[in-house]
Structures are given as structure tokens and as C-alpha cells.
CSV table of C-alpha atoms in Angstrom, one decimal:
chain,number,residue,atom,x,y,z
A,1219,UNK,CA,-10.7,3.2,16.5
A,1220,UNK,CA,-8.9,5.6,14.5
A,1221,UNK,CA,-5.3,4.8,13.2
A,1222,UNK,CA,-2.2,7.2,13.9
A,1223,UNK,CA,-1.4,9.5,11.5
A,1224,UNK,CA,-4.7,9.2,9.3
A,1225,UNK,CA,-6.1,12.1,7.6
A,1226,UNK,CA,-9.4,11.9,9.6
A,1227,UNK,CA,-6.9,12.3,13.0
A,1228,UNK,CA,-7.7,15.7,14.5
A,1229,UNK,CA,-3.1,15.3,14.6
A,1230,UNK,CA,-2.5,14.5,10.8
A,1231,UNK,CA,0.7,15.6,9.7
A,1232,UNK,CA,1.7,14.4,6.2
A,1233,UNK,CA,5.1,15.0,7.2
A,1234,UNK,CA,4.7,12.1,10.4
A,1235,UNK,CA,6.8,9.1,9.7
A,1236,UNK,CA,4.8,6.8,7.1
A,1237,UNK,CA,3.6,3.3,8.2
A,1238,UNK,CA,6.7,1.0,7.8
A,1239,UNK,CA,4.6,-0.3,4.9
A,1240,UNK,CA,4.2,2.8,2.5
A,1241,UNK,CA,7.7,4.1,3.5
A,1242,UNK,CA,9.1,4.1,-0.2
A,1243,UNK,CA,6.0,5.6,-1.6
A,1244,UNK,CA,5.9,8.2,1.5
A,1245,UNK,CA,10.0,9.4,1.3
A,1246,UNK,CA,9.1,10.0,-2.3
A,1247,UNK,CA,6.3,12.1,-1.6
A,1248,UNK,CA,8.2,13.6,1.1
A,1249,UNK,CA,11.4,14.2,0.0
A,1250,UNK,CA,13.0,16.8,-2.0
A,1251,UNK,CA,12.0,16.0,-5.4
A,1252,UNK,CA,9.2,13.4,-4.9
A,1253,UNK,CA,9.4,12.9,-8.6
A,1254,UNK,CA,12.3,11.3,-11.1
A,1255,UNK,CA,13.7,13.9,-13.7
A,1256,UNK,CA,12.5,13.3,-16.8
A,1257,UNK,CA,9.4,11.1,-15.9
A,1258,UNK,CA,6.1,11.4,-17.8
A,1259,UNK,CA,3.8,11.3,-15.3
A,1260,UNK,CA,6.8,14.1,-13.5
A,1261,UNK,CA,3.9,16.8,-13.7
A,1262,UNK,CA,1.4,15.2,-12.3
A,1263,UNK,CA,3.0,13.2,-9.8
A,1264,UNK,CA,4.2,16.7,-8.5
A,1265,UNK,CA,1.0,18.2,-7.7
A,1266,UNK,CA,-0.2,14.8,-6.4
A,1267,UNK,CA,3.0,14.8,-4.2
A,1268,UNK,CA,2.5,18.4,-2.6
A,1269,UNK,CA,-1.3,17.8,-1.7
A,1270,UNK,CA,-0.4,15.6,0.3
A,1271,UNK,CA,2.5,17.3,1.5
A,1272,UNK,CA,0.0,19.9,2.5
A,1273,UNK,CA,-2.4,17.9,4.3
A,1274,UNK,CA,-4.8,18.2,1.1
A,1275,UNK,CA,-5.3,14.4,0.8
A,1276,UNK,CA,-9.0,14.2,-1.3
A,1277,UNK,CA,-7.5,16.4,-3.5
A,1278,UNK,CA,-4.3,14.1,-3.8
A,1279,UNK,CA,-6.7,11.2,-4.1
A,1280,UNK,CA,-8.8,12.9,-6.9
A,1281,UNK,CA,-5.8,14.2,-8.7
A,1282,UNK,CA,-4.2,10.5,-8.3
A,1283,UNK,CA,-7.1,8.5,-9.4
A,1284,UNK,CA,-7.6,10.6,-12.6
A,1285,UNK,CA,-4.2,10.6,-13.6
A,1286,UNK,CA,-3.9,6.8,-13.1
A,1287,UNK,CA,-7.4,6.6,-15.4
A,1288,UNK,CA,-5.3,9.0,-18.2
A,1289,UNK,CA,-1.9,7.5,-18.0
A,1290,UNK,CA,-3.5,3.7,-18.1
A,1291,UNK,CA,-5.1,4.6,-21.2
A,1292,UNK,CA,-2.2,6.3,-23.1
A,1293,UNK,CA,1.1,4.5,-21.2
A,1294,UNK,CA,-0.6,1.1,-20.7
A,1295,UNK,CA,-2.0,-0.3,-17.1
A,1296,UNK,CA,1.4,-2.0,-16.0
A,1297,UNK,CA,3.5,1.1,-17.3
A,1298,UNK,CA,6.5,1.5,-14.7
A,1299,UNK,CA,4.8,5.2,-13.6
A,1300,UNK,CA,1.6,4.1,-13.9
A,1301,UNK,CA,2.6,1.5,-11.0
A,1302,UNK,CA,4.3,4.1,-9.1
A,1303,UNK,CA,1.2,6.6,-9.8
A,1304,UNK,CA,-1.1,3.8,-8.1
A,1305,UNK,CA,1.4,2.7,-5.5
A,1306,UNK,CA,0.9,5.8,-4.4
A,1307,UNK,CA,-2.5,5.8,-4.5
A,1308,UNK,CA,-2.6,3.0,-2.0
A,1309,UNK,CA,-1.2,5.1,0.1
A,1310,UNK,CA,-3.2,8.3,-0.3
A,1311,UNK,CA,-6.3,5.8,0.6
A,1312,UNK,CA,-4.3,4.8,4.0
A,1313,UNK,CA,-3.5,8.8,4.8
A,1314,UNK,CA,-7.3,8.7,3.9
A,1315,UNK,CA,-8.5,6.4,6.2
A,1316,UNK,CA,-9.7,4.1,4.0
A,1317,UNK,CA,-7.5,0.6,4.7
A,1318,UNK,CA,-9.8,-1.7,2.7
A,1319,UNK,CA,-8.7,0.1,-0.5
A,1320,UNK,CA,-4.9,0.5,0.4
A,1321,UNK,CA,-5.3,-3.1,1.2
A,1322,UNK,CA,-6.6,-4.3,-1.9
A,1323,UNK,CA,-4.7,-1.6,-4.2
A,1324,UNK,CA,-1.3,-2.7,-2.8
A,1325,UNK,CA,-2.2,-6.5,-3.0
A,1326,UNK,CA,-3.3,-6.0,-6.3
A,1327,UNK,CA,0.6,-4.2,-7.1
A,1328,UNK,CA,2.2,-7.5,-5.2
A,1329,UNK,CA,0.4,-9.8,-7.5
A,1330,UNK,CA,1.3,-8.3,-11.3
A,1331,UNK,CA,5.0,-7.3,-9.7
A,1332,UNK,CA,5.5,-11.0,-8.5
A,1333,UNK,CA,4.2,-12.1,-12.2
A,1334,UNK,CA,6.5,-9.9,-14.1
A,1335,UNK,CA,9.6,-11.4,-11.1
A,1336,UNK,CA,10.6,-8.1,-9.6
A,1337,UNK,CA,10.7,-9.8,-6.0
A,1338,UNK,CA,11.7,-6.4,-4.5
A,1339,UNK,CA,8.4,-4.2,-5.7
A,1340,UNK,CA,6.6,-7.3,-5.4
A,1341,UNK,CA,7.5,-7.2,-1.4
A,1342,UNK,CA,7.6,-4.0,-0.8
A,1343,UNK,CA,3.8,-3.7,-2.1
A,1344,UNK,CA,2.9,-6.6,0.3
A,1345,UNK,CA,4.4,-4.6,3.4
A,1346,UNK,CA,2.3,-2.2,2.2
A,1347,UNK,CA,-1.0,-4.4,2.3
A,1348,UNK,CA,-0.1,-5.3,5.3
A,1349,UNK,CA,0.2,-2.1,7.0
A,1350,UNK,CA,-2.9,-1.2,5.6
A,1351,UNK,CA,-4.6,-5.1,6.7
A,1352,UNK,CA,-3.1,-4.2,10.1
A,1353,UNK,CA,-5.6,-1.2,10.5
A,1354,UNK,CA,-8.9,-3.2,9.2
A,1355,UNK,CA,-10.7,-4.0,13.0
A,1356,UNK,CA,-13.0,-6.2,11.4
A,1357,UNK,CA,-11.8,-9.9,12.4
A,1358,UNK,CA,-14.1,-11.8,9.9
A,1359,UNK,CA,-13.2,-8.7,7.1
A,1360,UNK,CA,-9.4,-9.2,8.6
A,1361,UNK,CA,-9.6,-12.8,8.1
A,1362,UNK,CA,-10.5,-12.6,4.4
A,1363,UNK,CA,-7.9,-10.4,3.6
A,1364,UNK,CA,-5.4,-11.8,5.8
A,1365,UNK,CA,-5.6,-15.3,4.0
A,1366,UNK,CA,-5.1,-13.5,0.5
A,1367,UNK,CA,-2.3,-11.6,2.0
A,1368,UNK,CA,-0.3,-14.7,3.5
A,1369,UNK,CA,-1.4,-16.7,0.3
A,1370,UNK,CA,0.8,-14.1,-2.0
A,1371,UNK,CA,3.3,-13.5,0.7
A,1372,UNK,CA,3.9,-17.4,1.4
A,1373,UNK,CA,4.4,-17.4,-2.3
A,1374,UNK,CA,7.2,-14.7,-2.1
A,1375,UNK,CA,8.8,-16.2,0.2
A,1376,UNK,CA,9.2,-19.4,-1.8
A,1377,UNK,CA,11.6,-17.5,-4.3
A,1378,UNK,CA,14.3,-14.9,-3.9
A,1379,UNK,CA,14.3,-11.6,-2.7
A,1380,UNK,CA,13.7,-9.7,0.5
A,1381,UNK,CA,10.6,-11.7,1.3
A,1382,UNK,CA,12.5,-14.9,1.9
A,1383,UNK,CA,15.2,-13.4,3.5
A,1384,UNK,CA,12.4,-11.6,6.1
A,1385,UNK,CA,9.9,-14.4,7.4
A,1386,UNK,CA,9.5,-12.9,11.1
A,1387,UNK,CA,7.2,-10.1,9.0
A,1388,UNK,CA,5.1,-13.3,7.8
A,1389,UNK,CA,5.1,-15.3,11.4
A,1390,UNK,CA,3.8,-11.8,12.7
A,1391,UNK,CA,0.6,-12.1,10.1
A,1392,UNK,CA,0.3,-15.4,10.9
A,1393,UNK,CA,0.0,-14.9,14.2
A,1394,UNK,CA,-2.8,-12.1,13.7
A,1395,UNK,CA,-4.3,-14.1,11.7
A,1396,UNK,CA,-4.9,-16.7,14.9
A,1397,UNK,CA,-5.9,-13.6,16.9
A,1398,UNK,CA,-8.5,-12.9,14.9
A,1399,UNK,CA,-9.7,-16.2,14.2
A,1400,UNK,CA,-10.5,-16.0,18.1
A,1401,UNK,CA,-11.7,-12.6,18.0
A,1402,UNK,CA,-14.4,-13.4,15.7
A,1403,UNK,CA,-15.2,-16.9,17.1
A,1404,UNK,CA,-16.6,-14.7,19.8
């Protein structure tokens, strides 16, 4: 079952409203500028941003995986454009149709911005997992990424920030979690 707004959708449109999840990433790809002033990465992130603008998302996803490869290896893997760069390559694997990957890119974000305490990236990179858990129809292949997801986002909630101040978003996992627990018992 193919998810709204996906590139393999015979109705993409890169322009469509993003999945609540990937909405920061998406209104900068979208918008005007896409891009700070000034950034390193500026360049690259550019012609990342307007392949996907233009519907063009393996080239996006080629031109985003290099340039995370290059700037990891000159800027450092937790670089603040590095993340950005590979935020929004979670996202060009969701356009892509390829959940797992968003998934386990944007939990993988969650993780190292909860350990260096920036509750706000830290959250907004688990909405983001769990837009992109959402579309995985696997319940068994749901269920293992739906425990590491409420594991982290538990955690989150714990502390300050958005996540504590939002636990209907966690209830609502939780309670696909139980769905799927009976879909697969079947």
C-alpha cells in the first residue's frame, strides 16, 4: 500500500504538504531560500533542495548521500550542517519510498541530538521517525522499530522540551504499537 505523497505515487508533488514529521526539513527545502546564508554546505544543500523541488528525488538522494560522505570527512560527523544535510536525507528516503531508512536515519539524529541535550532537534527528529515508522506495514518489522522509537521518545519525555510537554504524540505510538502486536499475532 503505497503512502501519499511518495515519489513512487503516480500524484507526487514535492511541493504537497510534508508528513507532519519531516515538516522543518520539508519548509526548508521548500521555501524561498532552502539554505542559511553563509553555510558551508549552502552550495550543495541548494542543488540537493531544488531536486527535490523538481520532483528529481534519486538525484537528490545521490547528491545528499555524497555530500554527507564529503562533509563528514572534512566538517566532522556531528557538524551542525552535516546534521541538517542528513536530516534531510531522512526525508529524501521517505519522498523515496523507502520508510525503513527514514526511520532509522531520523532515529539515529534523535539519539546523538538527545546526547549532546538539544531537546528540540532531538524531538523533532523522533516525529520524524515516527512519520516514517507510521508507513512501515510490516507489524513484526513495525514492532521492532516501534519499541526503539518509544524507548528514545519515553526517554525525551523524561526531561524538558517539547517532548514532555506533547505525550498524546507518544499514547498514539503506543497504541499502534498494541495494534500491531494483534496484527502480527495473527
Amino acid at each position: 500500500m503505497p503512502v501519499a505523497g511518495l515519489a513512487g505515487d503516480a500524484e507526487f508533488d514535492p511541493k504537497a504538504t510534508p508528513a507532519r514529521g519531516f515538516d522543518a526539513v520539508a519548509e526548508a527545502v521548500l521555501g524561498e531560500d532552502g539554505v542559511a546564508a553563509g553555510a558551508v554546505l549552502g552550495e550543495a544543500m541548494a542543488r540537493v533542495n531544488a531536486a527535490v523541488r523538481d520532483g528529481r528525488i534519486d538525484v537528490a538522494a545521490d547528491l545528499a548521500e555524497r555530500t554527507v560522505r564529503e562533509a563528514s570527512g572534512t566538517l566532522g560527523d556531528e557538524h551542525p550542517e552535516v546534521l541538517r544535510l542528513r536530516e534531510l536525507t531522512a526525508y529524501i528516503a521517505y519522498l523515496a519510498g523507502d520508510p525503513l531508512r527514514a526511520f532509522r536515519l531520523s532515529l539515529d539524529l534523535a539519539g546523538l541530538w538527545h546526547r549532546k541535550e538539544d531537546a528540540e532537534a532531538a524531538y523533532g527528529n523522533v516525529q520524524s521517525a515516527a512519520t516514517a515508522w507510521r508507513a512501515v506495514r510490516d507489524p513484526e518489522q513495525g514492532l521492532r522499530l516501534g519499541a526503539d522509537l518509544i524507548t528514545l521518545w519515553t526517554e525525551l519525555t523524561e526531561g524538558d522540551g517539547p517532548a514532555a510537554d506533547d505525550t498524546e504524540e507518544l499514547e498514539s505510538a503506543r497504541a499502534r504499537m498494541r495494534r500491531l502486536t494483534l496484527r502480527a499475532a495473527r
